[in-house]
Structures are given as structure tokens and as C-alpha cells.
Coordinates of C-alpha atoms in Angstrom, one line a residue:
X644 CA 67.1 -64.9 -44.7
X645 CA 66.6 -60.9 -44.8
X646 CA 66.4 -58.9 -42.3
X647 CA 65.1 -55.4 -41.1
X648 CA 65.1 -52.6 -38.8
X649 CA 62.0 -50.7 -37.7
X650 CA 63.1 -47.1 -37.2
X651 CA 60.2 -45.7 -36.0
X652 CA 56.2 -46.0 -36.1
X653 CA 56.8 -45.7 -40.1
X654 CA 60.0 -45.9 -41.1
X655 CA 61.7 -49.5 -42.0
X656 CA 65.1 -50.7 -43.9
X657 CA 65.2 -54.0 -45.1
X658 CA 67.9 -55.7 -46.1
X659 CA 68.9 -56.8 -49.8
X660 CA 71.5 -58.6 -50.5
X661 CA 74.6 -56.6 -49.1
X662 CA 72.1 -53.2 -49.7
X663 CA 69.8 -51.1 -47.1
X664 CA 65.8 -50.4 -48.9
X665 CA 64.0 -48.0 -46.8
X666 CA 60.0 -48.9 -47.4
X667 CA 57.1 -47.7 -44.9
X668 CA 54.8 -49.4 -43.3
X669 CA 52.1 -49.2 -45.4
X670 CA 54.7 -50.6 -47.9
X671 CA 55.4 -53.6 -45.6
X672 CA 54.2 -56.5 -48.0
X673 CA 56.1 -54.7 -50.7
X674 CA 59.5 -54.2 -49.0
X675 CA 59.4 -57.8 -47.0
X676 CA 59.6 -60.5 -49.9
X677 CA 61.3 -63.3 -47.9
X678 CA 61.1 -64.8 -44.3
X679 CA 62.6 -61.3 -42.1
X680 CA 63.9 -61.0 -38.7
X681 CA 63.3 -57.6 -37.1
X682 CA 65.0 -55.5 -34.7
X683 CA 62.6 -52.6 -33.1
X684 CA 64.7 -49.6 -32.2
X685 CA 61.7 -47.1 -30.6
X686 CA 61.7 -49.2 -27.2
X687 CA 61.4 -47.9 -23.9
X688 CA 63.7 -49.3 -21.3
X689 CA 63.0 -50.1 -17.4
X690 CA 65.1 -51.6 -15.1
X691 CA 63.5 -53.6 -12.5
X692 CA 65.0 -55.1 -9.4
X693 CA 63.1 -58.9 -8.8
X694 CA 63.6 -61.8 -7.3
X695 CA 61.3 -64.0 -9.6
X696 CA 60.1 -63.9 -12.9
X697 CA 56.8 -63.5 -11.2
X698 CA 57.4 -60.5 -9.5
X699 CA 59.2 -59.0 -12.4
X700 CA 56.1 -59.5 -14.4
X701 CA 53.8 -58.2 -11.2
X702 CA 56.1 -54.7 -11.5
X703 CA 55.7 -54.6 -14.9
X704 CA 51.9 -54.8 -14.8
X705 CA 51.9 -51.7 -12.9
X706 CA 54.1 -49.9 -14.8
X707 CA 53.6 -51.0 -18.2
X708 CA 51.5 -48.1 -20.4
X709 CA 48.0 -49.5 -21.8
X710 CA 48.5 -51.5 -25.4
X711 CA 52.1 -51.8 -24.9
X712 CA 54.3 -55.6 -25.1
X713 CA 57.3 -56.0 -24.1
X714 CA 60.3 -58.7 -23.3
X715 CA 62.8 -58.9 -20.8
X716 CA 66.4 -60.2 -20.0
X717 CA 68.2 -60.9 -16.8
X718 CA 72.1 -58.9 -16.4
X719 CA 72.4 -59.3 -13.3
X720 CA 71.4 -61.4 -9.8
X721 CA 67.5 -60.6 -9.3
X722 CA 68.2 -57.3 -11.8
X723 CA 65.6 -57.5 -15.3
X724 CA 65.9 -55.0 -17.8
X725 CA 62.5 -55.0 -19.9
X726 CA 62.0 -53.6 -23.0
X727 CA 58.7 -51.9 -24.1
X728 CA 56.9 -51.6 -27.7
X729 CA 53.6 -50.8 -28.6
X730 CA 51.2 -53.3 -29.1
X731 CA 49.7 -51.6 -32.1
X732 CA 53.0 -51.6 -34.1
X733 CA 53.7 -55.1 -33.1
X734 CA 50.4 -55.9 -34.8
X735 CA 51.2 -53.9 -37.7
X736 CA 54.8 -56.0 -38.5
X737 CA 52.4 -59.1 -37.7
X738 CA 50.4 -58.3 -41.3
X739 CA 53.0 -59.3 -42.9
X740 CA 53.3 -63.2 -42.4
X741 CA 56.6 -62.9 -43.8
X742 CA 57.8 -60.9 -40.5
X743 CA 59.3 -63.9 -38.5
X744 CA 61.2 -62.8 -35.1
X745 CA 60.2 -59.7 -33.5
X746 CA 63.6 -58.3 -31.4
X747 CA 64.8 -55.5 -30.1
X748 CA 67.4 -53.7 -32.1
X749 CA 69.6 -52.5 -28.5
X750 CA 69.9 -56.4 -27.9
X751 CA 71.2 -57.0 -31.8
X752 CA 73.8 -54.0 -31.6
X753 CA 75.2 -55.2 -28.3
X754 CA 75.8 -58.7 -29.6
X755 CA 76.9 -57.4 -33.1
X756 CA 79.9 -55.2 -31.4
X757 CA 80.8 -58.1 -29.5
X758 CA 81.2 -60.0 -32.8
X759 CA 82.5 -56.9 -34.9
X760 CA 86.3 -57.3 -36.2
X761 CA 88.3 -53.7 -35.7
X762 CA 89.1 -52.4 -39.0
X763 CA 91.3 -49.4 -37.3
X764 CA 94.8 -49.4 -36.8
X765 CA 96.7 -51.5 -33.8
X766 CA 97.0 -48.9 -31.8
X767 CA 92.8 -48.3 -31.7
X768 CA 92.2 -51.6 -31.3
X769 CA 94.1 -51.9 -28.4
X770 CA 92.4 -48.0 -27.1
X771 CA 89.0 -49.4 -28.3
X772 CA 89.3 -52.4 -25.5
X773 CA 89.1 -55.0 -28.2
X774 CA 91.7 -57.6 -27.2
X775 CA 91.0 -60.9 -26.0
X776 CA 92.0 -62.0 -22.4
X777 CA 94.7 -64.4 -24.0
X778 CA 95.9 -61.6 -26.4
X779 CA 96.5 -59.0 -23.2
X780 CA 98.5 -61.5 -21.4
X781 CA 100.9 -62.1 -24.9
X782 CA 101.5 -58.5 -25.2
X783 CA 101.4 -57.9 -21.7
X784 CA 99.7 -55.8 -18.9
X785 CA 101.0 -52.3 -20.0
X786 CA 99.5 -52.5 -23.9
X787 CA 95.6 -52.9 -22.9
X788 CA 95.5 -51.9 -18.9
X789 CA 96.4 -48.2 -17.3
X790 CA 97.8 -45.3 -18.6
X791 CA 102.1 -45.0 -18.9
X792 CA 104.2 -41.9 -18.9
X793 CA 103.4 -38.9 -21.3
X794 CA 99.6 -40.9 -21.5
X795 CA 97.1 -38.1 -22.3
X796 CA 94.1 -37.5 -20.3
X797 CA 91.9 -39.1 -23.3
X798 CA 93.7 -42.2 -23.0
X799 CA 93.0 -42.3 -19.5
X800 CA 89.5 -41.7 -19.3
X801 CA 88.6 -44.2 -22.0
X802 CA 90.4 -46.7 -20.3
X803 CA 88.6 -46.2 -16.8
X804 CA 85.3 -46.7 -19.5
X805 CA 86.8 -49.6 -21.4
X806 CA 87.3 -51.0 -17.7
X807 CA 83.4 -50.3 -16.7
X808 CA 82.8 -52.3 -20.5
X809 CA 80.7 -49.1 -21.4
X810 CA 80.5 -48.6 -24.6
X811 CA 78.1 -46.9 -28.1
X812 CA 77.3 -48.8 -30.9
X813 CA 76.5 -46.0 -34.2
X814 CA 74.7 -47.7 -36.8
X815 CA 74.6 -45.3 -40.5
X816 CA 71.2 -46.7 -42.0
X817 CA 70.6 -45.1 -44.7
X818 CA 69.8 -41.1 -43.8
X819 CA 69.1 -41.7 -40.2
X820 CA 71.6 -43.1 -37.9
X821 CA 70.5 -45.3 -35.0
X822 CA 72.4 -45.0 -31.4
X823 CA 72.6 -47.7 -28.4
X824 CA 74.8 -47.0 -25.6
X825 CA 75.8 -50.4 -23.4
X826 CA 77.2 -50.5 -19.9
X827 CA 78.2 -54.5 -19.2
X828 CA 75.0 -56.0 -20.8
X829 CA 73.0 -53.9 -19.6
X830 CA 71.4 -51.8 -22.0
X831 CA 71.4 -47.7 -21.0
X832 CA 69.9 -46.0 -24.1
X833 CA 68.6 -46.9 -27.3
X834 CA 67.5 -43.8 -30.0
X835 CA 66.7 -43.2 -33.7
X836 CA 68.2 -39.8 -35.0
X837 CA 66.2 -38.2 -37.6
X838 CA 68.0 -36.3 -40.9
X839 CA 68.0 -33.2 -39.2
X840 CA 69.9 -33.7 -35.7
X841 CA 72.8 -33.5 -35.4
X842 CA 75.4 -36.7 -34.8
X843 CA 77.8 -34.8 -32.7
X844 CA 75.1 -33.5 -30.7
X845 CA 72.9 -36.1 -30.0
X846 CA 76.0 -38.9 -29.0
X847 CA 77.4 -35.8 -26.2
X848 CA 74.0 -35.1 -25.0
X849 CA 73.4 -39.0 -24.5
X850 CA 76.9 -40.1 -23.4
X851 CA 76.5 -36.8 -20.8
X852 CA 73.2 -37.7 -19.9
X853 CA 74.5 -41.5 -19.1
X854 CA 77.4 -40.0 -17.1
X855 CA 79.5 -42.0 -19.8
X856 CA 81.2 -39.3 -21.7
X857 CA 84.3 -40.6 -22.6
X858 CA 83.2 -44.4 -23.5
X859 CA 84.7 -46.1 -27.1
X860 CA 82.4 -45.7 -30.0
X861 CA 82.1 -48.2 -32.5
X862 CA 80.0 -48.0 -36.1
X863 CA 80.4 -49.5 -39.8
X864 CA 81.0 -46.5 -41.2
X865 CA 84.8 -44.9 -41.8
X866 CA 83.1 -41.2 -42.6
X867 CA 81.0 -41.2 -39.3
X868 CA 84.4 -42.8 -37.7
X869 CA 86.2 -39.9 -38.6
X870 CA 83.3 -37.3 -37.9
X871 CA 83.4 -38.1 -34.4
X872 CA 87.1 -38.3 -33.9
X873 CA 87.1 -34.8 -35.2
X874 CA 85.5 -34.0 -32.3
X875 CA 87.4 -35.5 -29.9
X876 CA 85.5 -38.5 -29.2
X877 CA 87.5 -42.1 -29.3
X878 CA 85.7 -43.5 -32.2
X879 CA 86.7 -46.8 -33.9
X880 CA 85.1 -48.4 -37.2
X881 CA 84.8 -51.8 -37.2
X882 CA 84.3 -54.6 -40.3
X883 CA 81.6 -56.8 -40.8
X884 CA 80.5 -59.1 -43.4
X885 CA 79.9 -58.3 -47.1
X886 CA 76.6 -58.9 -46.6
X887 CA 75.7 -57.2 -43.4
X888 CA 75.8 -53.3 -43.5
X889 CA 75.1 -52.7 -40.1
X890 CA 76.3 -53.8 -36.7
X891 CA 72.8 -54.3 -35.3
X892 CA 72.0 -56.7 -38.0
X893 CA 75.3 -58.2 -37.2
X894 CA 73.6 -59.3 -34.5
X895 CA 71.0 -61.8 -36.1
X896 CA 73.9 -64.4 -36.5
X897 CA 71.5 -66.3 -34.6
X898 CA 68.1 -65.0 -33.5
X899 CA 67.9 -64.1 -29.7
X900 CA 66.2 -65.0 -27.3
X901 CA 64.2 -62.1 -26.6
X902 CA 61.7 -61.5 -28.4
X903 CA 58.4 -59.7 -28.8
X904 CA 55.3 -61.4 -28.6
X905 CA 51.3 -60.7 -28.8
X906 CA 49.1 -62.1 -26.1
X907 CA 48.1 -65.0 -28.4
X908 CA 51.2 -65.3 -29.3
X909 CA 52.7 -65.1 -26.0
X910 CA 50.3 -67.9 -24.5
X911 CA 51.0 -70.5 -27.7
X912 CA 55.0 -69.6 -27.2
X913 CA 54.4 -70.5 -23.2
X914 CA 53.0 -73.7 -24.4
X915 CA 55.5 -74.1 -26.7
X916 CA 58.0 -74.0 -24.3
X917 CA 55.7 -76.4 -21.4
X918 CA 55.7 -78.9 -24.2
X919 CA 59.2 -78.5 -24.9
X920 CA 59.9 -78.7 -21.1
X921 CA 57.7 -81.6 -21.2
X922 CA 59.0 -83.4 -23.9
X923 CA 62.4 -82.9 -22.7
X924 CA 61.4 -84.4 -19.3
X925 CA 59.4 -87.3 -20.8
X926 CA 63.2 -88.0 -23.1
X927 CA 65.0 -87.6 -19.7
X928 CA 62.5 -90.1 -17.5
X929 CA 62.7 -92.4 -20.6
X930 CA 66.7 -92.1 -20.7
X931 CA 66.9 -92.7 -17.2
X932 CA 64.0 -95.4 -17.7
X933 CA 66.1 -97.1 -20.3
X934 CA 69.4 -96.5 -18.3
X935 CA 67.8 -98.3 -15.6
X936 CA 66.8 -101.0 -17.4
X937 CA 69.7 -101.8 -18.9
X938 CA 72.1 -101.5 -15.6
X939 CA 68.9 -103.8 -14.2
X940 CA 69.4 -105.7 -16.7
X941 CA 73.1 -105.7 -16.8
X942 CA 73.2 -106.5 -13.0
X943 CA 70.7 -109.5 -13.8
X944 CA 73.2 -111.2 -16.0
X945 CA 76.1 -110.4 -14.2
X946 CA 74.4 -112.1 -11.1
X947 CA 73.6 -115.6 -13.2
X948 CA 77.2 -115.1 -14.3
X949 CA 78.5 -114.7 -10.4
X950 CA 75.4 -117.5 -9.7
X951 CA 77.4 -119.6 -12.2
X952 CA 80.6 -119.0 -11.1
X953 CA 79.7 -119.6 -8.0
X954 CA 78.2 -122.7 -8.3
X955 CA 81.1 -123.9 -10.5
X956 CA 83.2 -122.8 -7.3
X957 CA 81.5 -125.1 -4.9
X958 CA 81.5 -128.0 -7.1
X959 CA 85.1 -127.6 -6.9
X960 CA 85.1 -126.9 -3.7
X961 CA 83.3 -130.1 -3.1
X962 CA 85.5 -132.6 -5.2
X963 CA 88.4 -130.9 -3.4
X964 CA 86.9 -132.0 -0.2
X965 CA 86.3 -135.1 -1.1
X966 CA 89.9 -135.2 -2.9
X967 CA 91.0 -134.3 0.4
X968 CA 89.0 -136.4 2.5
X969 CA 89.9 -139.7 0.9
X970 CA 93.6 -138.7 1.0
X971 CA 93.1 -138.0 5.0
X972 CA 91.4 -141.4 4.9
X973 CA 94.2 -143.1 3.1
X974 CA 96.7 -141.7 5.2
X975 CA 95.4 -141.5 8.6
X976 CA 94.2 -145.1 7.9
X977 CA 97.9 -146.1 6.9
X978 CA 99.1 -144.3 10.0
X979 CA 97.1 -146.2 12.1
X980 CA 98.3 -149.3 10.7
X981 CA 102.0 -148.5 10.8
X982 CA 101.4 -147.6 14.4
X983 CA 99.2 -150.9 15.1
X984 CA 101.4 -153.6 12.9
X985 CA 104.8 -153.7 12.0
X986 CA 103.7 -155.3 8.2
X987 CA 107.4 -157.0 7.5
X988 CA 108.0 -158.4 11.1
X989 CA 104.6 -159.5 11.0
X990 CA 104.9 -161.4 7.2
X991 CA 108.6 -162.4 8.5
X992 CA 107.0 -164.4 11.5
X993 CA 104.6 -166.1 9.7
X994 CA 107.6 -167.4 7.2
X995 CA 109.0 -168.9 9.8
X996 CA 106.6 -169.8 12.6
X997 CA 103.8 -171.6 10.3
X998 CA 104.4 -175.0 9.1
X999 CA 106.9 -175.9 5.8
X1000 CA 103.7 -177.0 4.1
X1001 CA 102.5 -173.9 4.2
X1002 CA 103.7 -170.8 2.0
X1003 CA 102.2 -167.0 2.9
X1004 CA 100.7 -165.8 -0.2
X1005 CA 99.4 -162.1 0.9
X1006 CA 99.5 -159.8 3.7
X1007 CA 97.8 -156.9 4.2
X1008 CA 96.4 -154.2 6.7
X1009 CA 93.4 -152.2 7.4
X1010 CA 92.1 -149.9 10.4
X1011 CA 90.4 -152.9 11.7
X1012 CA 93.4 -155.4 11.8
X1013 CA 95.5 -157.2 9.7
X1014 CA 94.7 -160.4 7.0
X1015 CA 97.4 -162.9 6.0
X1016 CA 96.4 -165.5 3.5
X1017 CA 98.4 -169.1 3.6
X1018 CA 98.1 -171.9 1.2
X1019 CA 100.1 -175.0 0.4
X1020 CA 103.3 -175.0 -1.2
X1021 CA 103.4 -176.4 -4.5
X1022 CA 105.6 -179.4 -4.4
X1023 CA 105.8 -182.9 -6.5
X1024 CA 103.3 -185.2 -5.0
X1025 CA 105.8 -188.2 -4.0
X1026 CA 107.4 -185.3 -1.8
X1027 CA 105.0 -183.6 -0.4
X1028 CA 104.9 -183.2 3.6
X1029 CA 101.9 -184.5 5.4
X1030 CA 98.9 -183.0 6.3
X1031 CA 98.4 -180.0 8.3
X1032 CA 95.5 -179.5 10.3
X1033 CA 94.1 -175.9 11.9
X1034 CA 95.7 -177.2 15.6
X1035 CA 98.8 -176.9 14.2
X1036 CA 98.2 -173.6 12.6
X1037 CA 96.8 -172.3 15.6
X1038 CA 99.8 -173.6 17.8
X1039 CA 102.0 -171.7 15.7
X1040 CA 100.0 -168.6 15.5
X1041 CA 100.3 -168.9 19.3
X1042 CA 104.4 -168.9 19.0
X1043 CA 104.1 -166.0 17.0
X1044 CA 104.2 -162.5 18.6
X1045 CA 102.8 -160.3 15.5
X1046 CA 99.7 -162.8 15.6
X1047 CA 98.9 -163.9 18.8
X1048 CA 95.1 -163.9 19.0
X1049 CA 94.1 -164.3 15.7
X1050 CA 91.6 -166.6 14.2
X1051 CA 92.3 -169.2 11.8
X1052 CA 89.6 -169.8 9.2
X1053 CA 90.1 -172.4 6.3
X1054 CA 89.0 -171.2 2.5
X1055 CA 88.1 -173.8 0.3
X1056 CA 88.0 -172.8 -3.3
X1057 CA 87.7 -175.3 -6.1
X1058 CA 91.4 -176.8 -6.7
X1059 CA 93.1 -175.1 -3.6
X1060 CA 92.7 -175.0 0.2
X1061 CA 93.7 -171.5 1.3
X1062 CA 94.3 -171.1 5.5
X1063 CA 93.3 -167.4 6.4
X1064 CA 94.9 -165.5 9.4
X1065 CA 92.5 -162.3 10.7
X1066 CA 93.9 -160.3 13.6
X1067 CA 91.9 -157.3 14.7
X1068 CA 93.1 -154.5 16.2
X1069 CA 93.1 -153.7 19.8
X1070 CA 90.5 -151.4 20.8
X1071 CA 92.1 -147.8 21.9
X1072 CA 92.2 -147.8 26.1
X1073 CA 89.9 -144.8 27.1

């Protein structure tokens, strides 16, 4: 990807390789053979005080000249700085539908300082303001910040600058040199020397004009380095990449955001950027759709999964009941029957109180009452006892204190005649 920088209404270099080519404008589909970014250096500067984007672009209406373009960029809360072009050499680059991004150059040389490596000595680095937060607090407060003792008025002044982040960016392109001075990110001036003025002259004039006499200067070049330390000003060369020759194209790492558009341009970038902002709320609704659906989705099945649980729950809960209900039976029932009928006394009485035909075969209590089941002893027929009748039985269930009151009933099964007792139990007294 090449790229080039518009001098003035004529003059362009162009990048190739790790070279500068100087071509014209007339020379524009000759010089530009690839896809080209371009940063514009004849720009005019305002800085406007807004608190929208609509009232920025109401101020510049009034102020902008006829047939001119221009960008903008917040620096600060409600502060713009726009830059101006004319519209006519906008539409000249435009020609060439190799010209890609249209940018201004001051924008380009601010961000390619900030990414310039010193090349200078230690001692410059730390005077040009080019340590990192991280390295000032290894080597400490007094290498970066103040003066000391025996500090010269130079090294004062440039650091109050370095402290105000003022600074000038010197680009050497070609025969003309290009000149941006940057307080913050805020961009102050922005110029295009011709061959005949002087370097010297024109930085003092700006910097004094700027009220930033004393501020670091930075540039590619070692020779205009050391012209401008010959003359007293704190200038530092910095090293770029082999294949970028100046620090404004430095700054194309990645293309900025400010650009320079034509109206048609401008209106099929703004709908660009609705569809974008549409598209990019349509993904979010349908991320948040699917986010939704699936937390619906996961609450559904966790809610058959409690459902189930549940459900498994109360059929335990149920069996419990009923594990505990016919144990309560059992027991309250066996309570009530050691508290109504002493069992033993009661199968002791009717040992000896019935008749010696008569043998007790089974006992046994409920809630209701108590059942004892008698049949005949089993005894060789020439001495068997004689007959018993139910008077008898009933005489001696009489006797007997356990059984007092209960009926006599005879069973007769098929071999066997079986005598059952049946005593029920007293109702409770209110």
C-alpha cells in the first residue's frame, strides 16, 4: 500500500518502496500506480467550541469559505478542531481512482511522533519527553520531571513545554520540508516550506507566533537535527521504519479516522455508517434475541427438571406418609391393646378356667377386643372326657376375669369343632 503527501495545489511525493517521487498533479495517474493513502498538508485550521456535532457543523457552515471540505476531530469536552481543504483539489486527487483515503497530513505527523523510536542519545530522549510512564517511575522522578542543580535555563524551559505535551514534528521531503506544531492533540499549525525559506526562520517565527518557543522538535533527518541544534533549538531525530521516510507517513500505520470527503461522498459514507449502525444494532437485538431464547429456554428445562424433581419429592413424601401412618397405626393400635388386655393373663386364665377337654389354640388382640380360639384336645378315643357343651364354656368364661362378657360362638369346620371366645372392648367413658 503506497502512500503520498500533497504539498500544495501542485506539488505531490509519493512513496516508492523506502524512496520519496515528487510528480504534479497533472502527473497524478503517472506517479500513483497502486491503491495510495494521502495526507493533505495546505489545510486551514479552526477551532470551534460545540456542544453537538450539529452545532459544530452549524458554525462551520458560517464560517466555512465557498467550495471548501473539510473534517473534524473532538480534543477536548464540547472543543472540535476542523480542518479545511478545497473542494477543487479534493476533486482533483479523486481522478485518480487509485487515491484511496483522503487525510490530513497534521493528524498523520501527530500520530507518527507518538509512534517514532528516538534515535538520539539517552540523555535527549529523556530532554525530548520520550519516556513512558513506567520507565519514569524505574529511573525515578528527578531523570524525566524538573530541573536539578547547575540545570541550564534550556533545560528548564523545555521541560515546562514537554510538561504542556507541546511539541514540532519536521518532516525533510524531498527539497521542501513540511512543519506541524502540536499542543496535547490539539493541532496549532500546519505549513509547507518552499526551497527558498529558510528552516531556522520559519520554525522561530511559528514556535514565536504559537507562544511555544522552546517546545522539543522531532524530524527523520540527522542533518536537519543538527541544523537546528546549531541554533539553539532542542531538536531530537527519531527512527522509523526502513520503509517509511517520513514521520507523517509514519502515521498511516492504520488509516485515521478523519478523513476528507465530497458531498456524494460524504452522504454514501453517512449511509455507510447508518447501515453499519444498523447492522450492528440488528446483530445486537438478535444476540440479545438469541440470549433470551436460550436463558428462556434454559429456564424452561430447568423448570420440567424442578417439575420432576418435585414431583419425585412428593411421591416420596407420600409413601413416607403412608410408611408413617401404618406404623402409627400399628403402634397406637398395639398401645391400645396393651392398655385394654393384659394378652398372657388373659391366655393364662383361659388355660386354666375352661374345661380339660378343651386346649386354647390362639389368642390374639385388636382395637376392637380380643379373640381366643379353643378346640378339643387331641386324646385316644377310649380316654377321652365327655362332652362339653357352650353352658359350660360360658360358666367358665364367667369365672374368668380377663373374659367376663364375652360371647361364645362354636366353628364347625369339616373334621374339628373349634369354640371361639370374642370380647370387645369397652367403649372409652366421655
Amino acid at each position: 500500500m503506497a502512500k503520498a503527501i500533497l504539498l500544495d495545489n501542485e506539488r505531490i511525493v509519493v512513496t516508492k518502496g523506502n524512496k520519496l517521487v515528487a510528480g504534479t498533479m497533472a502527473e497524478l495517474e503517472q506517479v500513483i500506480t497502486e491503491p495510495t493513502d494521502v495526507g493533505v498538508v495546505p489545510t486551514e485550521l479552526l477551532r470551534l467550541v460545540a456542544t453537538s456535532e450539529d452545532g459544530l457543523h452549524r458554525q462551520v457552515s458560517e464560517r466555512l469559505p465557498q467550495g471548501s471540505v473539510y473534517c473534524w476531530e473532538k480534543v477536548d469536552t464540547a472543543v472540535y478542531q476542523v480542518f479545511v481543504m478545497p473542494e477543487a483539489m479534493l476533486q482533483g486527487l479523486r481522478t485518480c481512482k487509485r487515491v484511496r483515503a483522503v487525510v490530513p497530513y497534521a493528524i498523520l505527523a501527530r500520530e507518527g511522533q507518538k509512534a517514532a523510536l528516538p534515535a538520539g542519545t539517552f540523555s535527549q530522549i529523556v530532554t525530548g519527553g520520550l519516556i513512558t510512564r513506567a520507565g519514569r517511575a524505574f529511573l525515578g522522578p528527578d531523570s524525566t520531571e524538573g530541573p536539578t542543580v547547575g540545570t541550564s535555563a534550556t533545560s528548564t524551559t523545555t521541560t515546562a513545554a514537554a510538561k504542556k505535551n507541546e511539541v514540532m514534528v519536521v518532516d525533510s521531503l524531498l527539497d521542501r520540508f513540511a512543519i506541524v506544531a502540536i499542543q496535547g492533540t490539539e493541532i496549532k499549525a500546519v505549513r509547507a516550506l518552499f526551497p527558498e525559506d529558510d528552516l531556522q526562520r520559519e520554525v522561530a517565527i511559528t514556535l514565536q507566533g504559537l507562544n511555544m518557543p522552546n517546545c522539543p522538535i522531532y524530524t527523520s533527518a540527522r542533518k536537519v537535527a543538527d541544523l537546528l541544534s546549531s541554533g539553539g533549538r532542542d531538536a531530537n531525530a527519531v527512527r522509523l521504519p526502513p520503509d517509511v521516510p517520513a514521520i507523517g507517513l509514519h502515521g498511516f500505520r492504520k488509516v485515521p479516522a478523519v478523513q476528507f470527503y465530497l458531498a456524494n461522498e460524504l452522504a454514501r459514507e453517512r449511509r455507510r455508517q447508518v447501515r453499519r449502525r444498523e447492522l450492528r444494532s440488528v446483530t445486537m437485538m438478535g444476540v440479545l434475541l438469541v440470549v433470551a431464547v436460550g436463558l428462556a429456554g434454559l429456564a424452561t428445562a430447568r423448570r420440567m427438571v424442578a417439575e420432576h424433581e418435585l414431583a419425585a419429592l412428593r411421591q416420596q413424601q407420600l409413601q413416607t406418609s403412608d410408611q408413617h401412618s401404618a406404623l402409627f397405626r400399628e403402634r397406637y393400635a398395639s398401645l391400645l391393646t396393651r392398655r385394654s388386655f393384659d394378652l398372657p393373663q388373659a391366655w393364662v386364665e383361659l388355660e386354666f378356667m375352661m374345661p380339660p377337654q378343651l386346649a386354647v389354640q390362639h389368642v390374639s388382640a385388636t382395637p376392637e377386643g380380643m379373640v381366643a380360639i379353643l378346640a378339643r384336645r387331641e386324646t385316644p378315643i377310649d380316654q377321652r372326657d365327655p362332652p362339653i357343651t357352650l353352658k359350660e364354656i360360658r360358666a367358665a368364661v364367667a369365672r374368668s376375669g380377663s373374659w367376663r362378657g364375652a360371647t361364645v360362638s362354636m366353628i364347625i369346620e369339616t373334621q374339628d369343632f373349634l369354640y371361639k371366645l370374642e370380647k370387645m372392648r369397652e367403649p372409652a367413658s366421655p
